[in-house]
Every structure is written in C-alpha cells, then in structure tokens.
Amino acid sequence: MTLKNIGVKLPEDWLAEVDDFAQRHGLTRNDVMKMAIAQFLGKTKKSSTDEKLEKLARALTKLNGKITSLNDKVNDLEQQTVVHVLPPEPISPPKQIPPASNRRLPSIPLDARAQQIGLSPQELLELCPWLSPWEDR
C-alpha cells in the first residue's frame, strides 16, 4: 500500500481538539487524522471494547449451554432415583413382669441387712422404717 500526503484545511478549533485528543492518548496529529478517515471509510478495526463484549457474549452462550445440559442431567437423575422405604422392624413385646403381689424378695434377716451396709439393726430401722424385723420375706 502506497501512502500519499494530502493537505487539508481545518478550522483552528477542530485542530485544537485533534491536538488535545492526540496528546491525551499519546498519539501524533497524523495518527489521529488517519484514525478519523479510517473510521469515516469504515476501515477501522473493532475496538478492544467491542472485542471484549463479543468474547463475553460467546462465553455467556457457552455457559448457558452448560447450565442447560447440567439441568437436563439433574432432571434425568431425579427421574431415575428411587427411594426404597423399608418397613419398620417389628417391636418385640416386653417381657411379662409378674404383678407385685406375686413377687417375693429373698428373705434376709434384719441383722444381716444392717451388717451388709455397716449399720446396727436399730440404725437401719430408723433410716428405713418400712423394714420390719418381723416381716417374713
């Protein structure tokens, strides 16, 4: 591509704006003029912002596809999952305890009881008045 010089007359306020823009972006006046003409002719490259937006749009589309696929897999698994409920184990009936009137405690003399716990028979009777020295157990 061959480059040619062209001469353009511009109002001073336009030139001031071009120079200000060039200085802010670290460009020369010539670079700014080339960019302006390229943009007018539609020959500009996409800006980095446009490229980033397109890249994000592609990533979003890809992510949306993955989410849809994952949602389908979850739905399939939910339909395949079977919950097995086991019947409760039978409760064995409690052992029959004979009524209190039929129960008999072993017969232990009061003296022997007092001796087992280290008391005299009188002290044992004071602590446990329901015991009777005459009770036949």
PDB file of C-alpha atoms in Angstrom:
ATOM      1  CA  MET A   1       0.000   0.000   0.000  1.00  0.00           C
ATOM      2  CA  THR A   2       1.399   3.352  -1.028  1.00  0.00           C
ATOM      3  CA  LEU A   3       0.904   6.339   1.268  1.00  0.00           C
ATOM      4  CA  LYS A   4       0.322   9.807  -0.110  1.00  0.00           C
ATOM      5  CA  ASN A   5       0.246  13.135   1.633  1.00  0.00           C
ATOM      6  CA  ILE A   6      -2.902  15.180   1.393  1.00  0.00           C
ATOM      7  CA  GLY A   7      -3.410  18.705   2.502  1.00  0.00           C
ATOM      8  CA  VAL A   8      -6.483  19.618   4.497  1.00  0.00           C
ATOM      9  CA  LYS A   9      -7.550  22.957   5.786  1.00  0.00           C
ATOM     10  CA  LEU A  10      -9.362  22.737   9.122  1.00  0.00           C
ATOM     11  CA  PRO A  11     -10.809  25.328  11.430  1.00  0.00           C
ATOM     12  CA  GLU A  12      -8.477  26.135  14.318  1.00  0.00           C
ATOM     13  CA  ASP A  13     -10.891  24.871  16.979  1.00  0.00           C
ATOM     14  CA  TRP A  14     -11.018  21.496  15.210  1.00  0.00           C
ATOM     15  CA  LEU A  15      -7.237  21.329  15.084  1.00  0.00           C
ATOM     16  CA  ALA A  16      -7.102  22.219  18.779  1.00  0.00           C
ATOM     17  CA  GLU A  17      -9.458  19.333  19.559  1.00  0.00           C
ATOM     18  CA  VAL A  18      -7.398  16.941  17.378  1.00  0.00           C
ATOM     19  CA  ASP A  19      -4.171  18.013  19.110  1.00  0.00           C
ATOM     20  CA  ASP A  20      -5.796  17.680  22.553  1.00  0.00           C
ATOM     21  CA  PHE A  21      -7.053  14.184  21.717  1.00  0.00           C
ATOM     22  CA  ALA A  22      -3.640  13.172  20.337  1.00  0.00           C
ATOM     23  CA  GLN A  23      -1.866  14.436  23.445  1.00  0.00           C
ATOM     24  CA  ARG A  24      -4.258  12.657  25.854  1.00  0.00           C
ATOM     25  CA  HIS A  25      -3.767   9.332  24.047  1.00  0.00           C
ATOM     26  CA  GLY A  26      -0.066   9.638  23.263  1.00  0.00           C
ATOM     27  CA  LEU A  27      -0.595   9.911  19.507  1.00  0.00           C
ATOM     28  CA  THR A  28       0.520  12.323  16.813  1.00  0.00           C
ATOM     29  CA  ARG A  29      -1.812  14.615  14.902  1.00  0.00           C
ATOM     30  CA  ASN A  30      -1.128  12.465  11.843  1.00  0.00           C
ATOM     31  CA  ASP A  31      -2.240   9.288  13.709  1.00  0.00           C
ATOM     32  CA  VAL A  32      -5.476  10.937  14.806  1.00  0.00           C
ATOM     33  CA  MET A  33      -6.256  12.105  11.286  1.00  0.00           C
ATOM     34  CA  LYS A  34      -5.614   8.599   9.887  1.00  0.00           C
ATOM     35  CA  MET A  35      -7.930   7.116  12.522  1.00  0.00           C
ATOM     36  CA  ALA A  36     -10.659   9.660  11.704  1.00  0.00           C
ATOM     37  CA  ILE A  37     -10.503   8.978   7.968  1.00  0.00           C
ATOM     38  CA  ALA A  38     -10.402   5.190   8.535  1.00  0.00           C
ATOM     39  CA  GLN A  39     -13.456   5.434  10.746  1.00  0.00           C
ATOM     40  CA  PHE A  40     -15.269   7.520   8.142  1.00  0.00           C
ATOM     41  CA  LEU A  41     -14.451   4.956   5.448  1.00  0.00           C
ATOM     42  CA  GLY A  42     -15.449   2.032   7.669  1.00  0.00           C
ATOM     43  CA  LYS A  43     -11.946   0.593   7.635  1.00  0.00           C
ATOM     44  CA  THR A  44     -11.413   0.622  11.382  1.00  0.00           C
ATOM     45  CA  LYS A  45     -10.637  -2.425  13.391  1.00  0.00           C
ATOM     46  CA  LYS A  46     -13.055  -3.302  16.091  1.00  0.00           C
ATOM     47  CA  SER A  47     -12.235  -1.537  19.289  1.00  0.00           C
ATOM     48  CA  SER A  48     -10.917  -3.593  22.156  1.00  0.00           C
ATOM     49  CA  THR A  49     -14.202  -2.929  23.968  1.00  0.00           C
ATOM     50  CA  ASP A  50     -16.200  -4.415  21.104  1.00  0.00           C
ATOM     51  CA  GLU A  51     -13.884  -7.431  21.010  1.00  0.00           C
ATOM     52  CA  LYS A  52     -14.265  -7.913  24.761  1.00  0.00           C
ATOM     53  CA  LEU A  53     -18.052  -7.666  24.506  1.00  0.00           C
ATOM     54  CA  GLU A  54     -18.135 -10.269  21.744  1.00  0.00           C
ATOM     55  CA  LYS A  55     -15.849 -12.551  23.760  1.00  0.00           C
ATOM     56  CA  LEU A  56     -18.117 -12.176  26.806  1.00  0.00           C
ATOM     57  CA  ALA A  57     -21.190 -12.887  24.681  1.00  0.00           C
ATOM     58  CA  ARG A  58     -19.568 -16.103  23.378  1.00  0.00           C
ATOM     59  CA  ALA A  59     -18.612 -17.131  26.927  1.00  0.00           C
ATOM     60  CA  LEU A  60     -22.150 -16.402  28.125  1.00  0.00           C
ATOM     61  CA  THR A  61     -23.644 -18.507  25.343  1.00  0.00           C
ATOM     62  CA  LYS A  62     -21.265 -21.356  26.176  1.00  0.00           C
ATOM     63  CA  LEU A  63     -22.076 -21.096  29.893  1.00  0.00           C
ATOM     64  CA  ASN A  64     -25.799 -21.043  29.172  1.00  0.00           C
ATOM     65  CA  GLY A  65     -25.401 -24.259  27.171  1.00  0.00           C
ATOM     66  CA  LYS A  66     -23.520 -25.910  30.030  1.00  0.00           C
ATOM     67  CA  ILE A  67     -26.169 -24.852  32.565  1.00  0.00           C
ATOM     68  CA  THR A  68     -28.911 -26.242  30.333  1.00  0.00           C
ATOM     69  CA  SER A  69     -27.005 -29.514  29.956  1.00  0.00           C
ATOM     70  CA  LEU A  70     -26.453 -29.748  33.711  1.00  0.00           C
ATOM     71  CA  ASN A  71     -30.122 -29.021  34.371  1.00  0.00           C
ATOM     72  CA  ASP A  72     -31.098 -31.825  31.969  1.00  0.00           C
ATOM     73  CA  LYS A  73     -28.753 -34.256  33.739  1.00  0.00           C
ATOM     74  CA  VAL A  74     -30.198 -33.326  37.147  1.00  0.00           C
ATOM     75  CA  ASN A  75     -33.732 -33.862  35.855  1.00  0.00           C
ATOM     76  CA  ASP A  76     -32.716 -37.280  34.449  1.00  0.00           C
ATOM     77  CA  LEU A  77     -31.160 -38.273  37.769  1.00  0.00           C
ATOM     78  CA  GLU A  78     -34.249 -37.152  39.679  1.00  0.00           C
ATOM     79  CA  GLN A  79     -36.411 -39.357  37.482  1.00  0.00           C
ATOM     80  CA  GLN A  80     -34.058 -42.336  37.921  1.00  0.00           C
ATOM     81  CA  THR A  81     -33.722 -42.025  41.678  1.00  0.00           C
ATOM     82  CA  VAL A  82     -35.883 -44.469  43.566  1.00  0.00           C
ATOM     83  CA  VAL A  83     -36.244 -44.219  47.292  1.00  0.00           C
ATOM     84  CA  HIS A  84     -36.628 -47.575  48.996  1.00  0.00           C
ATOM     85  CA  VAL A  85     -38.553 -47.327  52.230  1.00  0.00           C
ATOM     86  CA  LEU A  86     -38.004 -50.327  54.422  1.00  0.00           C
ATOM     87  CA  PRO A  87     -40.823 -51.455  56.682  1.00  0.00           C
ATOM     88  CA  PRO A  88     -40.107 -50.833  60.331  1.00  0.00           C
ATOM     89  CA  GLU A  89     -38.703 -53.726  62.267  1.00  0.00           C
ATOM     90  CA  PRO A  90     -41.298 -55.376  64.474  1.00  0.00           C
ATOM     91  CA  ILE A  91     -41.114 -54.352  68.096  1.00  0.00           C
ATOM     92  CA  SER A  92     -40.754 -57.314  70.339  1.00  0.00           C
ATOM     93  CA  PRO A  93     -43.325 -57.386  73.115  1.00  0.00           C
ATOM     94  CA  PRO A  94     -41.969 -56.567  76.560  1.00  0.00           C
ATOM     95  CA  LYS A  95     -41.276 -59.397  78.929  1.00  0.00           C
ATOM     96  CA  GLN A  96     -44.171 -60.048  81.201  1.00  0.00           C
ATOM     97  CA  ILE A  97     -43.437 -58.838  84.687  1.00  0.00           C
ATOM     98  CA  PRO A  98     -45.457 -60.593  87.338  1.00  0.00           C
ATOM     99  CA  PRO A  99     -47.715 -58.400  89.433  1.00  0.00           C
ATOM    100  CA  ALA A 100     -46.239 -57.040  92.656  1.00  0.00           C
ATOM    101  CA  SER A 101     -48.404 -59.246  94.854  1.00  0.00           C
ATOM    102  CA  ASN A 102     -46.802 -62.369  93.348  1.00  0.00           C
ATOM    103  CA  ARG A 103     -43.214 -61.185  93.766  1.00  0.00           C
ATOM    104  CA  ARG A 104     -41.253 -62.190  96.790  1.00  0.00           C
ATOM    105  CA  LEU A 105     -37.902 -60.851  97.807  1.00  0.00           C
ATOM    106  CA  PRO A 106     -35.365 -63.206  99.241  1.00  0.00           C
ATOM    107  CA  SER A 107     -35.607 -63.468 102.969  1.00  0.00           C
ATOM    108  CA  ILE A 108     -32.665 -61.669 104.560  1.00  0.00           C
ATOM    109  CA  PRO A 109     -32.661 -61.197 108.324  1.00  0.00           C
ATOM    110  CA  LEU A 110     -32.615 -57.598 109.524  1.00  0.00           C
ATOM    111  CA  ASP A 111     -29.346 -58.129 111.325  1.00  0.00           C
ATOM    112  CA  ALA A 112     -27.714 -59.390 108.145  1.00  0.00           C
ATOM    113  CA  ARG A 113     -29.051 -56.429 106.160  1.00  0.00           C
ATOM    114  CA  ALA A 114     -27.687 -53.966 108.694  1.00  0.00           C
ATOM    115  CA  GLN A 115     -24.360 -55.720 108.712  1.00  0.00           C
ATOM    116  CA  GLN A 116     -24.083 -55.546 104.879  1.00  0.00           C
ATOM    117  CA  ILE A 117     -24.290 -51.765 104.919  1.00  0.00           C
ATOM    118  CA  GLY A 118     -22.361 -51.255 108.139  1.00  0.00           C
ATOM    119  CA  LEU A 119     -25.175 -50.204 110.463  1.00  0.00           C
ATOM    120  CA  SER A 120     -26.744 -51.555 113.580  1.00  0.00           C
ATOM    121  CA  PRO A 121     -30.233 -53.045 113.227  1.00  0.00           C
ATOM    122  CA  GLN A 122     -31.694 -50.085 115.165  1.00  0.00           C
ATOM    123  CA  GLU A 123     -29.977 -47.533 112.846  1.00  0.00           C
ATOM    124  CA  LEU A 124     -31.266 -49.422 109.823  1.00  0.00           C
ATOM    125  CA  LEU A 125     -34.827 -49.330 111.167  1.00  0.00           C
ATOM    126  CA  GLU A 126     -34.508 -45.594 111.781  1.00  0.00           C
ATOM    127  CA  LEU A 127     -33.350 -44.987 108.216  1.00  0.00           C
ATOM    128  CA  CYS A 128     -35.800 -47.424 106.637  1.00  0.00           C
ATOM    129  CA  PRO A 129     -38.918 -47.557 108.800  1.00  0.00           C
ATOM    130  CA  TRP A 130     -40.758 -49.703 106.271  1.00  0.00           C
ATOM    131  CA  LEU A 131     -38.460 -52.612 107.102  1.00  0.00           C
ATOM    132  CA  SER A 132     -39.811 -54.742 109.858  1.00  0.00           C
ATOM    133  CA  PRO A 133     -37.816 -57.171 111.936  1.00  0.00           C
ATOM    134  CA  TRP A 134     -40.886 -59.430 111.967  1.00  0.00           C
ATOM    135  CA  GLU A 135     -41.525 -59.306 108.213  1.00  0.00           C
ATOM    136  CA  ASP A 136     -41.191 -62.612 106.535  1.00  0.00           C
ATOM    137  CA  ARG A 137     -39.553 -62.094 103.244  1.00  0.00           C
TER     138      ARG A 137
END
